Coordinates of C-alpha atoms and ligand atoms in Angstrom, one line a residue:
X1117 CA 101.6 78.6 126.0
X1118 CA 101.3 76.3 129.0
X1119 CA 98.6 73.6 129.0
X1120 CA 96.1 75.9 130.9
X1121 CA 95.4 78.4 128.0
X1122 CA 95.5 75.8 125.6
X1123 CA 92.5 73.6 127.9
X1124 CA 91.1 77.5 128.0
X1125 CA 91.7 77.7 124.4
X1126 CA 89.6 74.2 123.4
X1127 CA 86.6 75.3 126.3
X1128 CA 86.4 78.6 124.4
X1129 CA 86.4 76.3 121.1
X1130 CA 83.9 74.2 122.2
X1131 CA 81.3 77.4 123.3
X1132 CA 81.8 78.7 119.6
X1133 CA 81.1 75.4 117.7
X1134 CA 77.7 74.9 120.3
X1135 CA 76.5 78.4 119.7
X1136 CA 77.5 78.6 116.2
X1137 CA 75.2 81.2 114.6
X1138 CA 74.6 80.5 111.2
X1139 CA 74.7 83.8 109.1
X1140 CA 73.7 84.2 105.3
X1141 CA 76.4 85.7 103.9
X1142 CA 75.8 88.5 101.7
X1143 CA 76.5 88.5 98.2
X1144 CA 80.0 90.1 96.6
X1145 CA 78.3 91.2 93.5
X1146 CA 78.8 94.5 93.2
X1147 CA 77.1 97.5 92.0
X1148 CA 78.9 100.3 91.2
X1149 CA 78.0 102.7 88.0
X1150 CA 80.3 103.2 85.5
X1151 CA 80.9 106.3 85.5
X1152 CA 81.5 108.4 82.1
X1153 CA 85.4 109.6 83.3
X1154 CA 86.5 107.1 80.3
X1155 CA 84.8 109.6 77.7
X1156 CA 87.5 112.7 77.8
X1157 CA 90.1 111.4 80.6
X1158 CA 92.9 109.4 79.1
X1159 CA 94.4 106.4 80.6
X1160 CA 97.2 106.8 83.3
X1161 CA 99.8 105.3 85.0
X1162 CA 99.7 103.6 88.5
X1163 CA 102.5 102.8 90.5
X1164 CA 101.5 100.3 93.8
X1165 CA 104.4 99.8 96.3
X1166 CA 105.1 97.9 99.6
X1167 CA 108.7 97.4 100.2
X1168 CA 107.8 94.8 103.0
X1169 CA 105.1 93.0 100.7
X1170 CA 103.2 90.2 102.2
X1171 CA 99.8 89.1 101.1
X1172 CA 97.6 91.0 104.0
X1173 CA 99.6 94.2 102.8
X1174 CA 99.4 94.1 99.0
X1175 CA 96.0 92.2 98.6
X1176 CA 93.8 95.1 99.6
X1177 CA 95.9 97.3 98.2
X1178 CA 95.6 95.5 94.7
X1179 CA 91.8 94.9 95.4
X1180 CA 91.2 98.7 94.5
X1181 CA 94.4 98.7 92.1
X1182 CA 92.3 95.8 89.6
X1183 CA 89.6 98.7 89.8
X1184 CA 91.5 101.2 88.2
X1185 CA 92.9 98.9 85.9
X1186 CA 89.4 97.9 84.8
X1187 CA 88.9 101.4 84.4
X1188 CA 91.5 101.5 81.8
X1189 CA 94.0 102.5 83.9
X1190 CA 98.0 100.8 83.5
X1191 CA 98.8 99.7 87.2
X1192 CA 102.9 98.4 88.3
X1193 CA 102.5 96.8 91.1
X1194 CA 106.7 97.3 92.6
X1195 CA 107.2 94.9 95.7
X1196 CA 110.0 92.1 97.3
X1197 CA 110.0 88.9 96.2
X1198 CA 107.2 87.2 93.6
X1199 CA 103.5 88.2 94.8
X1200 CA 102.3 84.5 94.5
X1201 CA 98.8 85.1 94.5
X1202 CA 99.7 86.7 91.1
X1203 CA 96.7 84.8 88.6
X1204 CA 94.0 86.8 91.5
X1205 CA 95.0 90.0 89.5
X1206 CA 96.2 89.0 85.8
X1207 CA 95.5 93.1 84.7
X1208 CA 98.4 94.1 87.2
X1209 CA 102.4 93.8 86.2
X1210 CA 104.6 93.4 88.4
X1211 CA 108.1 94.3 88.9
X1212 CA 109.8 92.7 92.2
X1213 CA 113.0 94.5 94.3
X1214 CA 114.4 90.9 94.4
X1215 CA 114.2 88.6 96.5
X1216 CA 111.1 87.9 98.9
X1217 CA 112.1 89.8 101.9
X1218 CA 112.7 87.1 104.8
X1219 CA 110.7 88.2 108.1
X1220 CA 112.7 85.4 109.8
X1221 CA 116.5 86.1 108.8
X1222 CA 116.0 89.6 110.7
X1223 CA 117.0 88.4 114.5
X1224 CA 115.6 91.1 116.4
X1225 CA 112.7 90.1 114.6
X1226 CA 112.4 86.2 115.8
X1227 CA 112.8 87.8 119.1
X1228 CA 109.8 90.1 119.2
X1229 CA 107.3 87.5 118.0
X1230 CA 107.9 85.8 121.1
X1231 CA 107.7 88.8 123.6
X1232 CA 105.1 90.9 124.5
X1233 CA 105.1 93.6 121.7
X1234 CA 105.0 97.1 122.2
X1235 CA 106.1 100.4 120.2
X1236 CA 109.4 99.9 121.3
X1237 CA 109.9 96.8 119.5
X1238 CA 109.2 99.1 116.6
X1239 CA 113.7 99.2 115.9
X1240 CA 113.7 96.7 113.8
X1241 CA 110.8 97.8 111.6
X1242 CA 112.7 101.8 111.3
X1243 CA 116.5 99.7 110.7
X1244 CA 115.0 97.4 108.1
X1245 CA 114.0 100.7 107.0
X1246 CA 116.9 102.2 106.8
X1247 CA 118.7 100.2 105.5
X1248 CA 116.9 99.7 102.1
X1249 CA 116.3 102.8 101.7
X1250 CA 118.9 103.4 99.6
X1251 CA 118.1 100.7 97.1
X1252 CA 114.6 101.3 97.5
X1253 CA 114.4 104.7 96.5
X1254 CA 116.6 104.3 93.5
X1255 CA 114.3 101.5 91.8
X1256 CA 111.4 103.5 92.8
X1257 CA 112.3 106.9 91.2
X1258 CA 113.6 104.5 87.8
X1259 CA 110.8 102.5 87.8
X1260 CA 108.5 105.8 87.8
X1261 CA 110.8 107.4 85.3
X1262 CA 110.8 104.6 82.5
X1263 CA 107.2 103.8 83.1
X1264 CA 105.9 106.9 83.3
X1265 CA 103.9 106.6 86.3
X1266 CA 101.8 108.8 87.2
X1267 CA 100.5 108.5 90.6
X1268 CA 102.5 106.7 93.7
X1269 CA 99.9 104.3 95.4
X1270 CA 102.1 103.3 98.3
X1271 CA 101.7 101.1 101.4
X1272 CA 102.5 103.7 104.2
X1273 CA 104.1 101.1 106.7
X1274 CA 108.1 100.4 106.3
X1275 CA 107.8 102.2 102.5
X1276 CA 109.6 106.1 103.2
X1277 CA 111.6 105.0 99.6
X1278 CA 108.0 105.3 98.5
X1279 CA 106.4 108.6 99.8
X1280 CA 110.1 110.4 99.2
X1281 CA 110.2 108.5 95.3
X1282 CA 106.7 110.0 94.9
X1283 CA 107.4 113.5 96.6
X1284 CA 111.2 113.7 94.9
X1285 CA 109.3 113.4 91.2
X1286 CA 106.5 116.0 91.9
X1287 CA 103.6 113.0 91.4
X1288 CA 101.2 112.9 93.9
X1289 CA 100.9 109.8 96.4
X1290 CA 98.2 108.4 97.5
X1291 CA 98.7 106.5 101.0
X1292 CA 97.3 103.2 102.2
X1293 CA 96.8 101.7 105.5
X1294 CA 95.2 99.8 107.7
X1295 CA 95.9 101.4 110.9
X1296 CA 94.3 105.0 111.5
X1297 CA 96.0 105.8 114.8
X1298 CA 99.0 105.8 113.0
X1299 CA 97.2 108.6 110.4
X1300 CA 95.0 109.9 112.6
X1301 CA 95.1 109.8 116.9
X1302 CA 92.7 110.9 118.3
X1303 CA 93.0 111.9 122.2
X1304 CA 90.2 109.6 123.6
X1305 CA 92.2 106.6 122.0
X1306 CA 94.9 104.3 122.1
X1307 CA 96.2 101.0 121.5
X1308 CA 97.5 98.0 123.6
X1309 CA 101.2 98.9 121.9
X1310 CA 101.4 101.5 124.0
X1311 CA 100.2 99.2 126.6
X1312 CA 96.8 100.9 126.8
X1313 CA 93.2 100.5 126.0
X1314 CA 91.8 100.6 122.6
X1315 CA 89.7 103.6 124.0
X1316 CA 90.6 106.0 126.9
X1317 CA 87.2 106.8 127.8
X1318 CA 86.2 104.9 131.1
X1319 CA 90.1 104.6 132.0
X1320 CA 91.7 106.5 135.4
X1321 CA 93.7 109.7 134.8
X1322 CA 96.8 108.2 135.7
X1323 CA 96.2 106.2 133.1
X1324 CA 95.0 108.7 130.2
X1325 CA 98.2 111.0 131.1
X1326 CA 100.4 107.2 130.6
X1327 CA 99.1 107.1 128.0
X1328 CA 99.0 110.5 125.6
X1329 CA 101.5 111.8 127.2
X1330 CA 104.1 109.4 128.6
X1331 CA 104.4 106.5 126.1
X1332 CA 104.0 109.3 123.4
X1333 CA 107.1 110.8 124.8
X1334 CA 108.7 107.9 124.6
X1335 CA 107.7 106.3 121.5
X1336 CA 109.2 110.2 120.3
X1337 CA 112.3 109.6 121.7
X1338 CA 113.2 106.0 120.0
X1339 CA 111.6 107.7 116.2
X1340 CA 113.4 110.7 116.8
X1341 CA 116.6 108.6 116.9
X1342 CA 116.2 106.8 114.0
X1343 CA 114.6 109.3 111.9
X1344 CA 117.6 111.5 112.3
X1345 CA 119.4 108.1 110.5
X1346 CA 117.4 108.2 107.9
X1347 CA 117.2 112.0 107.3
X1348 CA 120.9 112.0 106.5
X1349 CA 120.7 109.4 104.1
X1350 CA 118.4 111.6 102.5
X1351 CA 120.6 114.9 103.2
X1352 CA 123.4 112.4 101.5
X1353 CA 120.9 111.8 98.3
X1354 CA 119.6 115.0 98.1
X1355 CA 116.6 114.0 99.3
X1356 CA 113.8 115.9 101.1
X1357 CA 113.8 115.6 104.4
X1358 CA 111.2 114.9 107.0
X1359 CA 110.8 114.1 110.5
X1360 CA 108.7 111.1 109.3
X1361 CA 107.1 110.8 106.0
X1362 CA 103.9 108.9 107.1
X1363 CA 103.1 111.7 109.2
X1364 CA 104.2 114.5 106.0
X1365 CA 101.6 112.5 104.0
X1366 CA 99.0 112.4 106.9
X1367 CA 99.0 116.3 106.7
X1368 CA 99.4 116.6 103.1
X1369 CA 97.9 113.6 101.2
X1370 CA 95.0 111.4 100.4
X1371 CA 95.2 108.3 102.2
X1372 CA 92.7 105.6 102.6
X1373 CA 93.0 103.5 105.4
X1374 CA 91.2 100.2 105.6
X1375 CA 89.1 99.6 108.3
X1376 CA 85.6 101.2 109.0
X1377 CA 83.6 102.2 112.0
X1378 CA 81.8 100.0 113.8
X1379 CA 85.0 97.4 113.4
X1380 CA 87.2 100.8 114.3
X1381 CA 86.0 103.0 117.1
X1382 CA 84.3 105.9 116.0
X1383 CA 86.6 109.2 115.6
X1384 CA 86.1 111.8 113.1
X1385 CA 89.1 112.2 110.3
X1386 CA 89.6 115.1 108.0
X1387 CA 88.5 115.0 104.3
X1388 CA 92.3 113.8 102.9
X1389 CA 91.8 110.6 105.1
X1390 CA 89.2 108.2 104.2
X1391 CA 88.3 105.4 105.7
X1392 CA 87.6 102.7 103.0
X1393 CA 87.1 99.5 104.0
X1394 CA 86.6 96.5 104.5
X1395 CA 88.4 96.5 100.9
X1396 CA 87.7 92.8 99.8
X1397 CA 88.2 91.0 96.3
X1398 CA 85.2 90.2 94.2
X1399 CA 86.4 87.2 92.7
X1400 CA 88.2 85.0 95.4
X1401 CA 90.4 82.0 94.2
X1402 CA 88.0 79.1 95.2
X1403 CA 88.7 75.6 97.4
X1404 CA 91.3 73.8 95.4
X1405 CA 89.1 69.9 94.7
X1406 CA 91.3 68.3 97.5
X1407 CA 90.6 71.2 100.4
X1408 CA 87.2 70.7 99.3
X1409 CA 87.1 67.1 99.7
X1410 CA 88.0 67.8 102.6
X1411 CA 85.8 69.7 104.2
X1412 CA 83.3 68.8 102.6
X1413 CA 84.1 65.6 104.8
X1414 CA 83.9 67.2 108.2
X1415 CA 81.7 69.3 109.2
X1416 CA 83.2 71.4 112.7
X1417 CA 86.1 72.4 110.3
X1418 CA 89.0 74.6 112.6
X1419 CA 90.8 76.9 110.4
X1420 CA 94.0 78.1 111.5
X1421 CA 95.9 81.2 109.9
X1422 CA 98.6 83.5 111.3
X1423 CA 99.4 85.1 108.1
X1424 CA 101.9 85.3 106.1
X1425 CA 103.7 87.7 107.6
X1426 CA 103.8 85.5 111.3
X1427 CA 105.8 83.0 112.9
X1428 CA 106.0 81.7 116.3
X1429 CA 108.3 79.0 118.1
X1430 CA 109.6 75.8 117.7
X1431 CA 107.2 75.2 121.3
X1432 CA 105.3 77.1 120.1
X1433 CA 103.9 75.5 116.8
X1434 CA 104.1 71.8 118.1
X1435 CA 101.9 72.9 121.1
X1436 CA 99.6 74.2 118.8
X1437 CA 99.9 71.0 116.6
X1438 CA 99.4 68.7 119.4
X1439 CA 96.2 70.7 120.3
X1440 CA 95.0 70.9 117.0
X1441 CA 95.3 66.8 117.2
X1442 CA 93.3 66.3 120.7
X1443 CA 90.9 68.4 119.8
X1444 CA 89.9 66.1 117.5
X1445 CA 90.0 62.9 119.4
X1446 CA 88.2 64.9 122.2
X1447 CA 86.3 65.4 119.2
X1448 CA 85.9 69.1 119.7
X1449 CA 86.7 69.7 116.0
X1450 CA 86.3 67.0 113.5
X1451 CA 88.6 68.5 110.7
X1452 CA 91.4 70.7 111.4
X1453 CA 92.7 72.8 108.5
X1454 CA 96.0 74.4 108.8
X1455 CA 97.5 77.4 106.5
X1456 CA 101.4 77.2 107.3
X1457 CA 103.2 79.2 105.2
X1458 CA 106.2 80.5 107.0
X1459 CA 107.0 76.9 108.7
X1460 CA 109.3 74.5 107.6
X1461 CA 109.0 70.6 109.0
X1462 CA 111.9 71.9 111.2
X1463 CA 110.0 74.2 113.5
X1464 CA 108.1 71.6 115.3
X1465 CA 110.0 68.8 117.0
X1466 CA 109.5 65.3 115.1
X1467 CA 107.7 63.8 117.8
X1468 CA 104.7 65.3 120.0
X1469 CA 103.6 63.1 123.0
X1470 CA 99.8 63.8 123.6
X1471 CA 98.8 63.6 126.6
X1472 CA 97.2 60.1 126.5
X1473 CA 100.4 58.9 126.7
X1474 CA 100.6 58.3 122.9
X1475 CA 103.6 59.6 120.3
X1476 CA 102.8 61.2 117.1
X1477 CA 105.2 61.1 114.3
X1478 CA 105.2 65.3 113.4
X1479 CA 105.9 65.0 109.8
X1480 CA 103.0 62.0 109.0
X1481 CA 100.9 65.0 109.7
X1482 CA 102.8 67.4 107.8
X1483 CA 102.9 65.5 105.0
X1484 CA 99.1 64.9 105.3
X1485 CA 98.7 61.6 106.0
X1486 CA 96.3 62.3 109.3
X1487 CA 92.8 61.3 108.2
X1488 CA 91.4 64.5 109.9
X1489 CA 94.0 67.3 109.3
X1490 CA 94.8 69.1 106.5
X1491 CA 97.9 71.4 106.1
X1492 CA 99.2 73.8 103.3
X1493 CA 100.9 76.2 102.1
X1494 CA 98.9 79.1 101.3
X1495 CA 94.9 78.5 101.7
X1496 CA 92.1 80.4 99.3
X1497 CA 90.8 81.8 103.0
X1498 CA 88.1 83.6 101.7
X1499 CA 86.4 80.3 100.6
X1500 CA 87.7 78.3 103.5
X1501 CA 85.7 80.9 106.0
X1502 CA 82.9 81.0 103.5
X1503 CA 82.2 77.3 104.0
X1504 CA 79.3 76.3 106.3
X1505 CA 81.5 73.6 107.5
X1506 CA 83.9 76.0 108.4
X1507 CA 82.9 76.7 112.4
X1508 CA 86.0 79.0 113.3
X1509 CA 88.8 80.7 112.6
X1510 CA 91.8 80.7 114.7
X1511 CA 93.8 84.0 113.7
X1512 CA 96.2 85.9 114.6
X1513 CA 94.1 88.9 114.4
X1514 CA 95.4 91.0 111.1
X1515 CA 93.4 93.9 109.0
X1516 CA 92.3 91.3 106.5
X1517 CA 91.5 88.2 107.8
X1518 CA 89.5 90.0 110.5
X1519 CA 87.8 91.8 107.8
X1520 CA 87.1 88.2 105.6
X1521 CA 86.0 86.1 108.7
X1522 CA 83.6 89.2 109.9
X1523 CA 81.8 89.6 106.4
X1524 CA 81.6 85.4 106.3
X1525 CA 80.5 85.9 109.7
X1526 CA 82.7 83.2 111.1
X1527 CA 83.5 83.4 115.0
X1528 CA 86.9 83.9 115.8
X1529 CA 89.8 83.5 118.2
X1530 CA 92.5 85.6 117.7
X1531 CA 95.9 85.5 119.5
X1532 CA 97.4 87.8 118.4
X1533 CA 101.6 88.1 117.7
X1534 CA 102.2 92.1 116.9
X1535 CA 101.4 95.2 115.1
X1536 CA 98.0 96.4 114.8
X1537 CA 97.1 92.7 116.1
X1538 CA 96.7 93.3 119.4
X1539 CA 94.1 96.0 119.1
X1540 CA 92.6 94.3 116.5
X1541 CA 91.7 91.4 118.7
X1542 CA 90.3 94.3 121.5
X1543 CA 87.7 95.6 118.8
X1544 CA 86.5 92.6 117.5
X1545 CA 85.9 91.3 121.2
X1546 CA 84.9 94.1 121.4
X1547 CA 82.4 94.3 118.5
X1548 CA 81.0 90.5 120.0
X1549 CA 82.8 88.8 116.8
X1550 CA 85.5 86.8 119.2
X1551 CA 85.0 85.0 123.0
X1552 CA 81.6 86.6 123.9
X1553 CA 78.7 84.4 121.8
X1554 CA 75.2 85.9 122.6
X1555 CA 77.0 89.9 121.0
X1556 CA 78.2 87.4 118.5
X1557 CA 74.8 86.5 117.6
X1558 CA 73.5 90.4 117.7
X1559 CA 75.9 91.8 116.1
X1560 CA 77.4 90.4 112.9
X1561 CA 74.4 91.1 111.0
X1562 CA 74.3 94.5 111.6
X1563 CA 77.9 94.3 110.6
X1564 CA 77.4 92.7 107.5
X1565 CA 74.6 95.4 106.6
X1566 CA 77.5 97.6 107.2
X1567 CA 80.1 95.8 105.0
X1568 CA 78.6 94.5 102.0
X1569 CA 82.4 96.2 100.1
X1570 CA 81.6 98.3 97.7
X1571 CA 83.8 100.9 99.2
X1572 CA 86.9 100.0 96.9
X1573 CA 84.9 101.6 94.5
X1574 CA 85.1 104.5 96.3
X1575 CA 88.8 104.3 96.8
X1576 CA 89.1 104.0 93.2
X1577 CA 86.9 106.8 92.8
X1578 CA 89.1 108.9 95.1
X1579 CA 92.5 108.3 93.2
X1580 CA 90.6 108.7 90.2
X1581 CA 90.0 112.5 91.6
X1582 CA 93.4 112.8 92.9
X1583 CA 94.8 111.6 89.0
X1584 CA 92.6 113.7 87.4
X1585 CA 92.6 117.1 89.7
X1586 CA 93.2 120.7 87.7
X1587 CA 96.8 120.8 88.9
X1588 CA 97.5 124.8 89.6
X1589 CA 100.3 124.9 90.5
X1590 CA 103.8 123.0 90.7
X1591 CA 103.3 122.3 94.3
X1592 CA 99.8 120.9 94.5
X1593 CA 100.7 117.6 94.2
X1594 CA 103.0 118.0 97.6
X1595 CA 99.6 119.1 98.9
X1596 CA 96.0 118.3 98.4
X1597 CA 95.3 122.1 99.8
X1598 CA 91.4 121.6 98.4
X1599 CA 90.7 118.9 101.4
X1600 CA 93.5 119.5 103.9
X1601 CA 91.2 121.0 107.3
X1602 CA 92.8 124.6 107.7
X1603 CA 94.2 123.4 111.1
X1604 CA 97.2 121.9 109.5
X1605 CA 98.0 125.3 108.6
X1606 CA 97.3 126.7 111.9
X1607 CA 100.0 124.7 113.4
X1608 CA 99.6 123.1 117.0
X1609 CA 98.7 126.4 119.0
X1610 CA 96.3 128.0 116.6
X1611 CA 94.7 125.5 115.6
X1612 CA 93.6 124.3 118.2
X1613 CA 92.5 127.7 119.7
X1614 CA 95.1 127.2 122.2
X1615 CA 95.9 131.0 121.7
X1616 CA 91.5 131.7 122.3
X1617 CA 91.5 129.1 125.7
X1618 CA 95.0 131.2 127.1
X1619 CA 93.5 134.6 126.3
X1620 CA 89.9 133.6 127.9
X1621 CA 92.2 131.6 130.7
X1622 CA 94.1 134.5 131.5
X1623 CA 91.5 136.8 131.5
X1624 CA 89.2 135.2 134.4
X1625 CA 92.9 134.6 135.5
X1626 CA 92.9 138.4 135.6
X1627 CA 89.5 139.1 136.9
X1628 CA 89.0 136.9 139.8
X1629 CA 92.6 137.9 140.5
X1630 CA 91.4 141.4 140.6
X1631 CA 88.1 140.9 142.5
X1632 CA 90.3 139.1 145.1
X1633 CA 93.2 142.6 145.3
X1634 CA 90.1 144.7 145.3
X1635 CA 88.2 142.4 147.9
X1636 CA 91.4 141.8 149.7
X1637 CA 91.7 146.0 149.5
X1638 CA 88.2 146.1 151.1
X1639 CA 88.7 144.3 154.0
X1640 CA 92.2 145.7 154.7
X1641 CA 90.5 149.1 154.4
X1642 CA 87.5 148.3 156.7
X1643 CA 89.4 146.6 159.2
X1644 CA 91.6 149.9 159.1
X1645 CA 88.1 151.8 159.7
X1646 CA 87.1 149.5 162.5
X1647 CA 90.1 148.5 164.7
X1648 CA 91.5 152.1 165.6
X1649 CA 95.2 151.9 164.6
X1650 CA 97.5 150.8 167.5
X1651 CA 99.7 154.3 166.9
X1652 CA 96.6 155.9 167.4
X1653 CA 95.9 157.1 170.9
X1654 CA 92.9 156.5 172.5
X1655 CA 90.7 158.8 172.5
X1656 CA 89.7 160.1 175.9
X1657 CA 86.6 162.9 175.9
Ligands
LIG3025 C1 106.0 81.1 122.4 O1 106.5 79.9 123.5 C2 107.1 81.2 124.3 C3 107.6 79.9 125.4 O2 108.4 79.3 124.8 C4 106.1 81.7 125.3 O3 106.6 82.4 126.6 C5 105.4 82.6 124.6 O4 103.6 82.9 125.2 C6 104.9 81.6 123.2 N1 104.4 82.9 122.5 C7 103.2 82.6 121.2 C8 102.8 84.1 120.5 O5 102.1 81.7 121.4
LIG3026 C1 89.5 98.3 128.1 O1 88.2 99.1 128.9 C2 87.0 98.4 128.9 C3 86.2 99.1 129.1 O2 86.5 100.0 130.1 C4 87.2 96.7 129.4 O3 86.0 96.6 129.1 C5 88.6 96.1 128.3 O4 88.2 95.2 129.9 C6 89.7 97.0 128.9 N1 91.0 96.5 127.9 C7 92.0 95.7 128.3 C8 92.9 95.4 127.8 O5 92.3 96.3 129.8
LIG3027 C1 82.4 103.4 129.3 O1 81.7 103.2 130.1 C2 80.3 103.7 129.6 C3 79.0 103.9 130.3 O2 79.1 103.0 131.8 C4 79.9 103.0 129.0 O3 78.3 103.5 127.9 C5 80.4 102.9 127.7 O4 80.4 101.3 126.5 C6 82.2 102.4 128.1 N1 83.1 102.1 127.1 C7 84.3 101.6 126.9 C8 85.3 102.0 125.4 O5 83.4 100.4 127.0
LIG3028 C1 80.0 81.6 99.9 O1 79.2 81.3 100.5 C2 78.0 81.1 99.8 C3 76.2 80.3 100.3 O2 77.5 78.8 100.5 C4 78.3 80.6 98.1 O3 76.8 81.1 97.0 C5 79.2 82.1 97.5 O4 79.6 81.8 96.0 C6 80.2 81.4 98.5 N1 81.3 82.5 97.8 C7 82.7 82.2 97.7 C8 83.3 83.1 97.2 O5 83.3 81.2 97.8
LIG3029 C1 106.2 125.0 87.6 O1 107.8 125.3 87.2 C2 107.8 125.7 85.9 C3 109.3 125.1 85.8 O2 109.9 124.6 87.0 C4 107.8 127.1 85.6 O3 108.0 127.5 83.8 C5 106.5 127.6 85.5 O4 106.5 128.8 85.3 C6 106.3 126.8 87.2 N1 104.3 126.7 87.1 C7 103.9 127.5 88.2 C8 102.1 128.0 88.0 O5 104.3 127.8 89.2

């Protein structure tokens, strides 16, 4: 990012601060009425699985799991590393895959973070999924058998092992995702991952052709390559093969999507795919006394957090830090809180040269010696966003962060780094939360009205439905028949009525052809009648 970009961002900062609209935060009390579900329903054992881990992936799943746990169920989380803020969910047991999954160790990831991100860069995810599949599958399966698990609640990204293990043990599998396009793609939607607009509504024919035919075919080609590798592994391990387990999930099972219409572009979804977002916690960790003092002592705080899984280059880190110092010097903000989870000190240049020529030592700032910059590893994000002094959230645009910011009404400045974040950035922009200040004033109250999140209780209800539905036959766990639209069973052609349309087109073409044929024949016939044929001798009478 160059200086021009930063000037641009700083002017946006200024704009946002000036036009900052105070929005009363809605209370997060929940008003769900306990059902008598526990009357004759014995508690069940639920496995929550996410291979990649990371707070933004796991937290919403745990918020739903916490409701299930309140209702008497026994919940076990399996993920890599230790989910650090475990104190938030004291009722949930945790089993670890081993050391935390370190995104930085994978070379290709490090490269792709700094380039324009599109689906062609997904290869690293598939590679990672394949490399870890066998271990993960065995672990999921063993834990499920040991703990007598009744239901698998799997994050559906890079987690084929969880989806397959549930199926292999003939247990119901419920999927979780924040990216609706991956589960139910509509012809009128696309994504910056395909280098396309999130909405194809106003795109040209060529653009729509690219976004619905060309790019998906290119992606299919990549997916196919990795899917074959994973299937080789599956057949070696005696596991049922499948083209893509998330696709099978979308076709056969309940999938909970952590998004909501208003943020997500509206579309219809089949009954087995349910949007239950934004999932928000009932209790959020409060500000630590230190952080509370810092934010109370500053009136215009910029909060910066790029999520626990993303990081950038030394050059960019240094530029970010420098721009924050300059923003303070220019009195655009008076305080900066930066949650820097993946970034050690050696990811910065040791000294920064400011534009006024002065030098600053990075280590002093990173050790919180600067009076107006507070750096910490893990910030209680919701509490920070909820504070009236926090005027702007500089974010990577992950789903969880975006939802929290929408909920607290904190304007966002989004730098999407990859994945679904590019689409999220466009969505908040369209919702008027970022950049466009006037729209922001109009929309946030509206959005808040729709997002007083009680929807995780719905998610928990849905999961309980799956737990207690009468399993009529041995395969009922593999297919949620009662909720699947018939079109999923009818195949592509019948499901879309293409055979009918084809027949009608055929009949229409036939009729048109027939009419043309008759017309031409008639014209010829009449022409013949009128003009004398050349071999007929002209009659002379
Ligand atoms: C990071 O810095 C590089 C140059 O070193 C630049 O090309 C890139 O756009 C930057 N990326 C982000 C996400 O800031
Ligand atoms: C997407 O389409 C909308 C409406 O046509 C337009 O305003 C917006 O700039 C487009 N975004 C991109 C990234 O092309
Ligand atoms: C496309 O254009 C129509 C008409 O101008 C407008 O109402 C609609 O909001 C646009 N769609 C998007 C996604 O920008
Ligand atoms: C959010 O802010 C409101 C009003 O300032 C306060 O009543 C509420 O307790 C805060 N919630 C959290 C979780 O910090
Ligand atoms: C389910 O499977 C068991 C053993 O595999 C079999 O005995 C039983 O008849 C099956 N039940 C149904 C309804 O198919």
